[in-house]
Amino acid sequence: MDSQKEQLYWRCRRGMLELDELLQSFLDQGFDKLDDEQRVAFQQLIRLQDQELLPYLLGQTLPTDGKMAHVVNCIRHAYRP
Amino acid sequence: MNLECRKFDALVIGAGGGGLRAALQLSQADASVAVVSKVFPTRSHTVAAQGGMNAALANVSPDNWHWHMYDTVKGSDYLGDQDAIEYMCRAASHLVIELEHQGVPFSRLDNGKIYQRPFGGQSQNFGGAQAARTCAAADRTGHAILHTLYQQNIQARTHFFDEYFAIDLLMDKDGFVLGALVLRIETGELLIIEAKTTLLATGGVGRLFRTNTNARINTGDGMAMVLRAGIPLQDMEFFQFHPTGIAGKGMLITEGVRGEGGYLLNGDGERFMERYAPNAKDLASRDVVSRAIAVEVREGRGCGPDKDHVMLKLDHLGSEIIKKRLPGIRDTCITFLHIDPVEQPIPVFPTAHYTMGGIPTNRYGQVVVPVKQSPEEPIPGLYAVGECACVSVHGANRLGGNSLLDIVVFGRAAGNHIIEFLRENRYHRPMQNAQDSIDRALARLARWEQRREGETVDELRKELQKTMEFYCGVFRTRDVLEQGVKKMLEIEQRVAQATLRDHSQVFNTARIEALELENLVDTGLATVVSALAREESRGAHSREDFPERDDQRWLKHSLYYQEQNRLDYKPVRIKPLTVESFPPKPRVY
Ligand SMILES: Cc1cc2nc3c(=O)[nH]c(=O)nc-3n(C[C@H](O)[C@H](O)[C@H](O)COP(=O)(O)OP(=O)(O)OC[C@H]3O[C@@H](n4cnc5c(N)ncnc54)[C@H](O)[C@@H]3O)c2cc1C
């Protein structure tokens, strides 16, 4: 695996199970389909604090930044129970 | 191998609430402090604690620390050490106020005082009316505490090693701990951090079980490091399960769902809790509900293709109530199950939540072991606090809101004790006397690099988690646990032959996961071996074949040593510091 993705895997290890589950399965199942701009938005997203990220990924609110909001939707749609 | 080496007065491994509170105390006293964390500090598991932190402030109901102490002793099913519990409950109010001054935005009452909510197990007047003792910063108490402590540490110039993975403790021939071998995750480089004192604050080990509420980083690393250094783990058979987690995934579905009128169904569509608890039914205590679910599944009355869970039904409450009173639960179900509980029941199974056992310490955070006649001799230079430690304030069962308290109280106490230790131990001891432990740790790493064929880490971890859940979960008998020990020993052998899928250096998650798997094996064995030996039911450890608590034989702490899976025991500290002891009584609520 390329080292950039390895780094993302590590950075998607979070303090909460909910975030681990959504972010890590997105790396497996959806991330490769993102274009370069969206990948940048993903990186920005995971720089947020866990408590900021949680309501986004649970579908309670969306980030105001359009690209980040789009990536949030991608993560939620890509998730398979 | 010539390894890079850095020197500090104190090394803190773990940057959750426990580690950061200790580090702050030290940095503010001008000690040089290194904090090592495998993830960014503010992504430690403490961030997940939403409920709050207990302190008898008496802002909402009459309260005092002595009642809090009583509840904690009783909650622990009398296995908690009463000196440590008194110390914690007495310190609680002061520490909440201190956190507030440091910047934690606790929620407030109209009169401006800190808001407090009622939690299970809280009483007034030694078992009387419900008390409201839990202080919360909205639903982000853990987050607020973690961020505040992190900012304070930055100001106090604590040195952070972010994304460094601690591999093993370094111990010299005289039994002094001299620091740790750590791995820089970004580059794969090794580093020795030399310190006059080392404090472990690496959190719990929820990842032992397939269904658990913990973040994936909770792999019991510090506990396993201690075992490998020849130090025992205490009371590992006591693991707190929550009855309703999302089946196979673990996310918590709060009691609130059953409180609102939701109920459990087995595969035959039967409301089975009526059989186990005719009065309280679905609102029976956590351990009763957990065991009932496990029995239904084991006896073939589970739901789903594998009959491995039961259903929590709440659609009859109506969409309005669900959307208004349980919005978070609904979001969780829609996200992780693609099921709307307004229409369909939720598949649930008991989920592992909190590790009561851990590294044996006294109330100063010193790691203590039996030596000759003395049950508790400190290991020089080694401390532990938080969920990885067993001080023991939670005994056989932790009360909600007491662990955030535990981590700040004993984080601070350990910091203070280390400051004293540093005054008397001014120089680093020579590292060459710890060469053996360096070599052992390097050999363990090298083994993973050498093997190119074998089972994968992912497969083995899954198998370990299933084994622990089935053979050492909420349903325990001698027969089941004996099989569990056997299977875990087999898994241990297979892990020794397993292979890495990736041998690169940069951000090699696979290598870290392999080391974490070894830690799960070590702590898993500690858990199942201790559980097999304890022939009674107490707190979270309940044995179908020994359903009663047995104070005559078992009012004592277990100590598990890795060498030959040996067990030893030591007395519970029944005597508090200043007040009278609470003698064991039947624990009825
Ligand atoms: C969902 C959930 C909700 C909870 N809610 C509450 C609540 O409301 N109230 C309450 O009192 N308690 C609650 N708890 C329990 C409480 O959150 C934890 O017990 C507590 O936060 C543990 O803190 P800690 O400092 O011991 O460890 P953690 O916060 O788990 O931190 C461990 C640290 O160790 C580091 N680490 C681990 N291994 C290594 C290694 N090998 N190398 C380097 N670093 C390492 C990690 O990076 C991390 O920084 C909850 C728990 C869960 C799961």
XYZ file of C-alpha atoms and ligand atoms in Angstrom:
723
model
C 0.000 0.000 0.000
C 1.267 3.527 -0.654
C 2.552 5.347 2.369
C 0.084 8.202 2.036
C -2.817 5.843 2.429
C -1.062 4.067 5.283
C -0.781 7.424 6.997
C -4.491 7.999 6.489
C -5.244 4.602 8.000
C -3.385 5.592 11.109
C -4.985 9.034 11.288
C -8.404 7.425 11.008
C -7.774 5.687 14.301
C -9.787 7.834 16.636
C -10.966 8.045 20.210
C -14.446 6.738 19.420
C -15.649 3.468 17.982
C -18.227 5.198 15.762
C -15.552 7.222 13.974
C -13.180 4.267 13.637
C -15.892 2.217 12.034
C -17.006 4.823 9.486
C -13.624 6.271 8.573
C -11.711 3.024 8.351
C -14.332 1.275 6.276
C -14.422 4.286 3.966
C -10.698 3.944 3.382
C -11.330 0.349 2.335
C -14.437 0.917 0.300
C -14.779 4.465 -0.948
C -11.649 6.536 -0.698
C -10.071 5.325 -3.935
C -13.030 6.662 -5.891
C -12.454 10.248 -4.684
C -10.773 12.714 -7.030
C -7.798 14.785 -5.916
C -9.852 17.696 -4.634
C -12.111 15.414 -2.675
C -9.102 13.681 -1.178
C -7.882 17.020 0.079
C -11.322 17.638 1.596
C -11.137 14.216 3.274
C -7.784 15.133 4.778
C -9.256 18.375 6.079
C -12.181 16.534 7.516
C -10.109 14.091 9.511
C -8.089 16.941 10.957
C -11.196 17.969 12.891
C -11.614 16.969 16.513
C -13.538 13.790 17.241
C -16.446 15.625 18.817
C -16.777 17.896 15.786
C -16.633 14.972 13.408
C -19.207 12.822 15.190
C -22.370 14.838 14.429
C -21.316 15.106 10.775
C -20.745 11.411 10.340
C -23.919 10.488 12.222
C -25.873 12.629 9.781
C -26.957 15.208 12.341
C -25.442 18.232 10.624
C -23.184 18.938 7.662
C -19.992 20.995 7.451
C -20.573 24.413 5.911
C -17.726 23.824 3.464
C -19.368 22.265 0.386
C -16.509 19.915 -0.488
C -16.250 18.615 3.021
C -20.016 18.162 3.158
C -19.837 16.148 -0.039
C -17.149 13.889 1.409
C -19.240 13.380 4.557
C -22.106 12.200 2.377
C -19.765 9.877 0.477
C -18.599 8.332 3.762
C -22.142 7.791 4.941
C -23.307 6.325 1.638
C -20.323 4.034 1.231
C -20.837 2.438 4.641
C -22.193 -1.117 4.485
C -23.567 -2.574 7.722
C 21.972 -2.204 17.432
C 22.751 1.399 18.315
C 19.526 3.056 19.325
C 18.811 6.742 19.641
C 18.164 7.708 23.235
C 16.353 10.668 24.844
C 16.426 11.478 28.556
C 13.693 12.925 30.751
C 12.863 13.060 34.432
C 9.521 11.415 33.838
C 8.014 9.400 31.013
C 4.239 9.212 30.720
C 2.893 6.589 28.323
C -0.635 7.525 27.310
C -2.242 10.912 26.737
C -5.801 10.290 27.871
C -7.163 12.071 30.917
C -5.052 9.989 33.311
C -1.715 10.550 31.590
C -2.329 14.225 30.909
C -3.378 14.987 34.478
C -0.206 13.378 35.812
C 1.989 15.097 33.220
C 0.516 18.472 34.099
C 1.313 18.047 37.780
C 4.893 17.180 36.865
C 5.490 19.892 34.297
C 4.094 22.514 36.643
C 6.658 21.360 39.222
C 9.399 21.933 36.631
C 10.182 18.291 35.975
C 11.092 17.455 32.376
C 8.251 15.284 31.111
C 7.812 13.229 27.960
C 4.307 12.095 27.022
C 4.130 9.309 24.450
C 0.868 8.564 22.668
C 0.111 6.289 19.760
C -2.522 8.709 18.468
C -2.755 12.500 18.775
C -3.463 13.190 22.455
C -6.921 14.649 21.898
C -7.936 11.483 20.044
C -7.477 9.369 23.157
C -10.455 7.334 24.232
C -11.304 9.744 27.067
C -12.870 11.861 24.325
C -15.717 9.319 24.079
C -16.959 9.801 27.648
C -20.187 11.728 27.360
C -22.038 11.097 30.606
C -19.922 12.952 33.132
C -17.870 12.790 36.283
C -19.015 12.168 39.865
C -18.424 14.511 42.792
C -20.608 15.137 45.830
C -20.999 18.877 45.234
C -24.599 18.758 46.508
C -25.722 21.310 43.923
C -28.901 19.442 42.988
C -29.579 16.994 45.822
C -28.189 16.852 49.371
C -24.900 14.979 49.148
C -21.512 14.402 50.741
C -18.340 12.468 49.923
C -19.085 9.805 52.539
C -22.331 8.809 50.767
C -20.418 8.732 47.498
C -17.876 6.484 49.175
C -20.607 4.148 50.414
C -22.121 3.873 46.925
C -18.732 3.155 45.386
C -17.869 0.438 47.929
C -21.278 -1.169 47.499
C -21.106 -0.806 43.705
C -17.721 -2.535 43.742
C -19.427 -5.500 45.443
C -16.975 -4.913 48.312
C -13.918 -5.752 46.240
C -12.823 -2.097 46.039
C -10.021 -0.947 48.338
C -11.663 1.356 50.859
C -8.597 3.522 51.485
C -8.360 4.401 47.802
C -12.116 4.898 47.547
C -12.157 7.282 50.508
C -9.251 9.194 49.013
C -11.001 9.492 45.640
C -14.405 10.533 46.948
C -12.890 13.113 49.296
C -10.809 14.625 46.499
C -13.644 14.703 43.954
C -15.226 18.102 44.637
C -11.905 19.886 44.784
C -10.848 18.339 41.476
C -14.046 19.275 39.679
C -13.595 22.876 40.785
C -9.968 22.747 39.746
C -10.942 21.460 36.286
C -13.446 24.252 36.032
C -10.746 26.820 36.822
C -8.496 25.198 34.251
C -11.199 25.765 31.645
C -13.655 22.845 31.510
C -17.059 24.398 30.657
C -19.287 22.411 33.019
C -23.012 22.852 32.368
C -24.747 25.149 34.851
C -27.910 25.439 36.855
C -29.980 28.628 36.792
C -28.325 29.702 40.051
C -24.931 29.537 38.342
C -23.704 26.418 40.117
C -22.448 23.330 38.270
C -25.285 21.180 36.966
C -25.428 17.558 38.187
C -27.413 14.643 36.798
C -28.555 11.468 38.535
C -26.858 8.210 37.483
C -27.425 4.597 38.489
C -26.037 3.545 41.873
C -26.075 7.055 43.414
C -27.835 7.399 46.743
C -28.329 9.849 49.571
C -27.705 8.874 53.146
C -26.099 5.442 52.572
C -28.594 3.731 50.319
C -31.570 6.116 50.544
C -33.130 8.325 47.876
C -31.526 8.865 44.462
C -28.691 11.404 44.456
C -27.654 13.607 41.497
C -23.870 13.493 41.561
C -22.629 13.528 37.988
C -21.140 16.771 36.686
C -21.276 17.140 32.941
C -20.091 19.513 30.261
C -23.158 18.969 28.039
C -22.630 15.594 26.345
C -18.920 16.151 25.810
C -17.424 15.923 29.278
C -14.513 13.660 28.315
C -13.722 15.821 25.310
C -13.759 18.993 27.408
C -11.500 17.492 30.081
C -9.053 16.091 27.540
C -8.763 19.346 25.598
C -8.376 21.439 28.706
C -5.643 19.216 30.106
C -3.877 19.149 26.751
C -3.859 22.955 26.486
C -2.585 23.235 30.051
C 0.209 20.805 29.282
C 1.242 22.761 26.201
C 1.443 25.879 28.357
C 3.462 24.021 30.969
C 5.873 22.817 28.235
C 5.269 19.110 28.493
C 7.148 17.402 25.661
C 4.818 15.357 23.436
C 5.839 12.380 21.324
C 2.715 12.102 19.179
C 2.196 8.928 17.162
C 4.862 6.970 18.978
C 4.045 3.418 19.997
C 5.458 2.110 23.281
C 6.688 -1.454 22.868
C 8.101 -2.537 26.209
C 9.347 -1.331 29.575
C 13.071 -1.279 30.224
C 14.030 -2.709 33.578
C 17.482 -3.114 35.091
C 18.883 -6.050 37.036
C 17.818 -4.521 40.360
C 14.207 -4.254 39.212
C 14.182 -0.484 38.596
C 12.187 0.691 35.594
C 14.384 2.974 33.476
C 12.016 3.957 30.677
C 10.662 2.330 27.548
C 11.461 1.296 24.025
C 9.172 3.152 21.615
C 8.571 3.131 17.883
C 7.996 6.223 15.801
C 5.016 5.245 13.701
C 5.721 7.735 10.913
C 9.170 6.322 10.125
C 9.402 2.960 11.820
C 12.448 4.158 13.806
C 13.062 2.916 17.316
C 13.890 5.171 20.214
C 14.782 4.617 23.841
C 13.171 7.069 26.214
C 15.137 7.029 29.408
C 13.443 8.336 32.534
C 13.810 8.246 36.287
C 10.137 7.336 36.506
C 7.729 5.809 34.003
C 3.959 6.122 34.300
C 1.580 3.900 32.333
C -1.767 5.464 31.391
C -2.625 3.429 28.326
C -6.342 2.877 28.957
C -8.512 -0.236 28.856
C -8.709 -3.340 26.698
C -12.244 -3.409 25.312
C -10.898 -4.817 22.028
C -10.628 -8.216 23.672
C -14.255 -8.849 22.799
C -15.916 -8.943 19.391
C -18.766 -6.682 20.530
C -17.419 -3.714 22.466
C -17.935 0.017 22.871
C -14.264 0.972 22.791
C -12.184 2.764 20.186
C -9.849 0.463 18.237
C -6.821 1.853 20.075
C -7.917 0.154 23.322
C -5.735 -2.922 23.111
C -4.329 -3.105 26.637
C -0.772 -2.253 25.613
C 0.392 -1.000 29.000
C -1.120 -3.984 30.796
C 0.684 -6.398 28.488
C 3.970 -4.491 28.876
C 3.684 -5.000 32.596
C 3.006 -8.723 32.231
C 6.048 -9.145 30.017
C 8.137 -7.386 32.661
C 7.155 -10.120 35.125
C 4.626 -7.980 37.007
C 1.121 -9.378 37.618
C -2.243 -7.963 36.575
C -4.979 -7.653 39.165
C -8.672 -8.654 39.020
C -8.742 -9.101 35.267
C -11.814 -11.347 35.468
C -13.926 -8.254 36.123
C -15.046 -6.739 32.840
C -18.103 -4.542 32.634
C -20.589 -5.349 29.878
C -23.487 -3.207 28.812
C -26.507 -5.351 27.884
C -27.441 -3.599 24.682
C -24.814 -2.857 22.090
C -25.460 -3.051 18.354
C -24.910 -6.742 17.608
C -21.505 -7.498 16.141
C -20.533 -3.806 16.146
C -20.739 -2.740 19.766
C -22.097 0.828 19.728
C -24.008 1.533 22.880
C -27.819 1.660 22.844
C -28.599 3.380 26.136
C -30.854 2.043 28.868
C -33.029 5.025 28.001
C -34.559 2.979 25.176
C -35.903 0.398 27.605
C -36.733 3.199 30.038
C -39.044 4.676 27.406
C -40.800 1.319 26.950
C -38.649 -0.600 24.474
C -38.341 -4.341 25.131
C -36.290 -7.359 24.107
C -37.449 -10.255 21.904
C -35.788 -13.586 21.131
C -35.872 -15.523 17.856
C -39.284 -17.002 18.729
C -40.678 -13.510 19.145
C -40.903 -14.057 22.906
C -40.482 -11.265 25.443
C -37.978 -13.373 27.321
C -37.084 -10.949 30.120
C -40.440 -11.815 31.698
C -38.967 -15.242 32.492
C -35.732 -13.919 34.018
C -37.077 -10.939 35.947
C -40.857 -11.156 36.289
C -41.122 -7.755 37.990
C -38.457 -5.512 36.560
C -38.512 -7.318 33.180
C -36.505 -5.338 30.629
C -35.468 -2.813 33.259
C -33.697 -5.368 35.464
C -30.096 -4.493 36.349
C -27.445 -4.542 33.640
C -25.862 -7.855 34.585
C -29.213 -9.659 34.737
C -30.250 -8.418 31.298
C -26.814 -9.179 29.817
C -26.841 -12.745 31.069
C -30.422 -13.321 29.944
C -29.487 -12.282 26.400
C -26.437 -14.545 26.430
C -28.483 -17.522 27.664
C -31.143 -17.038 24.997
C -28.488 -17.014 22.291
C -26.598 -20.013 23.695
C -29.777 -22.040 23.939
C -30.536 -21.473 20.282
C -33.202 -18.811 20.636
C -31.228 -15.999 19.043
C -32.256 -13.998 15.990
C -30.761 -13.664 12.522
C -29.164 -16.255 10.226
C -26.531 -17.131 12.834
C -28.971 -16.805 15.735
C -26.326 -14.739 17.477
C -28.276 -11.776 18.859
C -31.691 -10.690 20.134
C -33.932 -7.808 19.092
C -34.723 -4.586 20.894
C -38.154 -3.473 19.800
C -39.273 0.128 20.106
C -41.348 0.837 16.993
C -44.504 0.587 19.141
C -43.446 3.796 20.886
C -44.332 5.697 17.740
C -42.138 7.824 15.550
C -42.832 11.032 17.442
C -41.515 9.769 20.797
C -38.533 8.082 19.193
C -37.580 11.182 17.237
C -38.056 13.449 20.216
C -36.597 11.431 23.073
C -34.128 9.091 21.403
C -32.764 10.990 18.424
C -29.143 9.924 18.980
C -30.076 6.239 19.055
C -32.047 6.624 15.869
C -29.104 8.312 14.116
C -26.759 5.542 15.304
C -29.074 2.812 14.002
C -29.661 4.492 10.662
C -25.928 5.048 10.223
C -24.597 1.657 11.277
C -27.484 -0.695 10.509
C -29.384 1.212 7.803
C -32.370 0.448 10.007
C -34.836 3.027 11.278
C -35.957 1.928 14.759
C -39.225 3.729 14.086
C -39.989 0.830 11.743
C -37.771 -2.095 12.698
C -36.278 -3.612 15.860
C -32.571 -3.177 16.656
C -30.313 -6.291 16.749
C -28.449 -6.174 20.080
C -25.951 -8.176 22.125
C -24.029 -7.440 25.375
C -21.132 -5.140 24.593
C -17.848 -4.992 26.516
C -17.418 -1.558 28.023
C -14.941 -1.111 30.857
C -11.879 -2.959 32.241
C -12.078 -2.986 36.043
C -8.869 -4.981 36.442
C -5.398 -3.849 35.517
C -1.954 -2.977 36.791
C -1.922 -3.226 40.608
C -1.175 0.117 42.258
C -1.511 1.822 45.613
C -3.262 5.162 45.977
C -0.110 7.068 45.010
C -0.135 5.351 41.634
C 2.943 3.255 42.467
C 2.847 -0.171 40.862
C 2.921 -2.688 43.717
C 3.604 -6.428 43.824
C 3.799 -9.028 46.565
C 7.333 -9.583 47.833
C 7.876 -12.159 50.564
C 5.534 -11.261 53.438
C 4.429 -7.908 52.056
C 1.523 -7.991 49.559
C 2.287 -4.542 48.157
C 5.907 -3.574 47.534
C 6.424 -0.723 45.041
C 8.373 -1.394 41.846
C 10.907 1.442 41.892
C 10.319 3.962 39.108
C 7.028 2.502 37.858
C 3.565 4.066 38.167
C 0.175 3.441 36.547
C -3.131 5.337 36.508
C -6.496 5.265 34.773
C -8.285 2.391 33.135
C -5.066 0.397 32.672
C -4.503 0.483 36.436
C -6.300 -1.242 39.288
C -5.988 0.956 42.353
C -8.709 -0.508 43.107
C -11.623 1.906 43.343
C -14.025 0.027 41.062
C -13.533 -3.435 42.529
C -15.830 -5.911 40.808
C -18.022 -3.271 39.176
C -17.538 0.370 38.204
C -20.227 2.974 38.734
C -20.983 5.296 35.814
C -19.154 8.627 36.189
C -16.474 7.211 38.490
C -13.810 6.568 35.881
C -13.361 10.150 34.719
C -13.019 10.903 38.412
C -10.539 8.055 38.892
C -8.260 9.299 36.109
C -7.983 12.875 37.351
C -7.718 11.993 41.042
C -5.027 9.365 40.652
C -3.324 11.135 37.752
C -2.718 14.038 40.100
C -1.774 11.804 43.040
C 0.760 9.917 40.937
C 2.209 13.199 39.695
C 2.708 14.343 43.266
C 4.342 11.101 44.313
C 6.678 11.149 41.318
C 7.799 14.646 42.290
C 8.850 13.249 45.677
C 10.548 10.273 44.079
C 12.516 12.587 41.794
C 13.760 14.559 44.778
C 15.301 11.421 46.210
C 16.439 9.899 42.923
C 18.292 12.674 41.175
C 20.243 10.711 38.603
C 19.376 8.320 35.807
C 20.497 4.792 36.520
C 22.868 3.283 33.942
C 20.967 1.954 30.942
C 23.505 -0.763 30.202
C 22.065 -2.667 33.166
C 18.785 -2.922 31.293
C 20.310 -4.426 28.155
C 18.492 -7.732 28.669
C 15.094 -6.127 28.475
C 16.120 -4.113 25.410
C 17.278 -7.310 23.721
C 14.062 -9.125 24.549
C 11.929 -6.352 23.073
C 14.077 -6.208 19.932
C 13.854 -9.966 19.521
C 10.071 -9.775 19.676
C 10.094 -7.155 16.919
C 12.584 -9.086 14.830
C 10.425 -12.191 14.896
C 7.679 -10.362 12.996
C 10.166 -9.280 10.346
C 11.595 -12.746 9.810
C 8.469 -14.759 9.172
C 7.139 -14.515 5.623
C 4.382 -17.094 5.743
C 1.633 -17.883 8.182
C -1.775 -16.787 9.348
C -2.594 -13.093 9.197
C -3.007 -10.736 12.110
C -6.540 -9.772 11.046
C -7.802 -13.356 11.032
C -6.265 -14.143 14.370
C -7.586 -11.005 16.023
C -11.106 -11.834 14.858
C -10.780 -15.317 16.206
C -9.424 -14.095 19.513
C -12.306 -11.651 19.898
C -14.906 -14.302 19.119
C -13.261 -16.720 21.515
C -13.184 -14.210 24.345
C -16.793 -13.234 23.703
C -18.077 -16.801 23.652
C -15.903 -18.380 26.325
C -15.242 -15.467 28.648
C -18.145 -13.072 28.043
C -21.122 -12.655 30.335
C -21.975 -16.368 30.433
C -19.350 -18.191 32.511
C -19.129 -21.759 33.830
C -16.118 -23.921 34.626
C -16.604 -25.926 31.467
C -16.951 -22.875 29.231
C -13.963 -21.112 30.789
C -11.769 -24.225 30.601
C -12.438 -24.387 26.895
C -11.700 -20.671 26.718
C -8.286 -21.097 28.336
C -7.465 -23.953 25.983
C -8.486 -21.979 22.916
C -6.601 -18.880 24.013
C -3.455 -20.950 24.539
C -3.853 -22.302 21.004
C -4.307 -18.780 19.668
C -1.175 -17.729 21.550
C 0.768 -20.458 19.729
C -0.662 -19.470 16.380
C 0.111 -15.784 16.902
C 3.727 -16.790 17.537
C 3.713 -18.256 13.995
C 1.745 -15.466 12.302
C 2.985 -13.167 9.586
C 2.970 -9.465 8.731
C 1.276 -8.430 5.503
C 3.529 -5.417 5.112
C 7.190 -4.980 6.037
C 7.638 -1.326 5.045
C 8.789 1.346 7.513
C 6.577 4.378 6.944
C 3.242 4.363 8.814
C 3.189 0.609 8.867
C -0.187 0.051 10.499
C 0.186 -3.698 10.003
C 3.210 -3.841 12.287
C 1.442 -1.883 15.014
C -1.597 -4.124 14.706
C 0.617 -7.170 15.111
C 2.101 -5.780 18.301
C -1.380 -4.891 19.524
C -2.528 -8.428 18.799
C 0.242 -9.783 21.012
C -0.974 -7.439 23.722
C -4.530 -8.730 23.307
C -3.312 -12.310 23.629
C -1.430 -11.514 26.847
C -4.299 -9.612 28.460
C -6.904 -12.083 27.150
C -5.134 -14.982 28.813
C -4.908 -12.994 32.033
C -8.675 -12.452 31.864
C -9.814 -15.976 31.120
C -7.367 -17.655 33.518
C -8.428 -15.358 36.372
C -12.115 -15.909 35.519
C -11.766 -19.692 35.579
C -10.183 -19.619 39.016
C -12.727 -17.353 40.710
C -15.499 -19.700 41.798
C -18.115 -17.198 42.902
C -20.300 -14.485 41.384
C -19.333 -10.943 42.304
C -20.097 -7.722 40.461
C -19.422 -8.137 36.771
C -18.000 -11.660 37.137
C -20.910 -14.017 37.266
C -20.635 -17.787 37.231
C -23.682 -19.911 36.456
C -22.119 -22.722 38.507
C -21.315 -20.478 41.502
C -24.183 -17.988 41.553
C -23.486 -16.510 45.010
C -20.844 -14.145 46.286
C -18.500 -16.035 48.599
C -16.748 -13.614 50.964
C -15.292 -16.447 52.983
C -13.163 -17.701 50.116
C -13.102 -14.899 47.596
C -13.012 -11.505 49.271
C -9.544 -11.051 47.806
C -7.824 -9.632 44.736
C -6.542 -11.961 42.010
C -3.033 -11.485 40.684
C -2.186 -13.138 37.354
C 1.440 -13.701 36.328
C 2.273 -14.471 32.739
C 4.907 -17.022 33.657
C 3.094 -20.362 33.605
C -0.235 -18.523 33.821
C 0.179 -18.515 37.586
C -2.307 -16.933 39.993
C -1.739 -15.430 43.386
C -4.064 -13.470 45.669
C -3.855 -10.543 48.065
C -6.267 -9.133 50.625
C -8.760 -6.368 49.878
C -7.954 -3.191 51.817
C -11.089 -3.052 53.892
C -9.848 -0.281 56.164
C -10.498 3.277 54.940
C -8.210 6.198 55.836
C -10.276 7.938 58.522
C -13.840 6.635 58.626
C -15.221 3.260 59.607
C -15.118 0.396 57.183
C -18.208 -0.624 55.212
C -18.438 -4.371 55.855
C -19.713 -6.602 53.033
C -23.494 -6.813 52.817
C -25.741 -8.339 50.154
C -25.786 -5.925 47.229
C -29.435 -5.221 46.512
C -30.771 -2.128 44.807
C -18.476 4.999 25.046
C -17.886 5.273 26.411
C -18.453 6.217 27.236
C -17.916 6.472 28.507
N -18.513 7.416 29.300
C -18.005 7.654 30.536
C -18.610 8.643 31.376
O -19.595 9.280 31.002
N -18.066 8.864 32.600
C -16.978 8.184 33.052
O -16.535 8.439 34.168
N -16.384 7.264 32.256
C -16.866 6.978 31.021
N -16.256 6.040 30.233
C -14.984 5.436 30.678
C -13.833 6.445 30.515
O -14.008 7.170 29.333
C -12.463 5.774 30.456
O -12.345 4.820 31.465
C -11.341 6.797 30.642
O -11.498 7.850 29.744
C -9.968 6.172 30.472
O -8.977 7.181 30.494
P -7.427 6.865 30.497
O -6.710 8.133 30.665
O -7.156 5.778 31.457
O -7.122 6.220 29.075
P -7.484 6.654 27.567
O -8.257 7.898 27.460
O -8.032 5.434 26.927
O -6.059 6.976 26.956
C -5.104 5.989 26.677
C -3.899 6.662 26.067
O -2.842 5.727 25.961
C -2.245 5.820 24.691
N -1.653 4.516 24.391
C -2.209 3.296 24.540
N -1.335 2.343 24.180
C -0.190 2.970 23.816
C 1.088 2.541 23.343
N 1.377 1.237 23.168
N 2.002 3.466 23.059
C 1.736 4.781 23.203
N 0.558 5.247 23.650
C -0.401 4.351 23.950
C -3.372 6.236 23.768
O -2.845 6.858 22.624
C -4.104 7.217 24.674
O -3.470 8.462 24.602
C -16.778 5.756 28.961
C -16.218 4.807 28.121
C -16.778 4.532 26.884
C -16.188 3.440 26.045
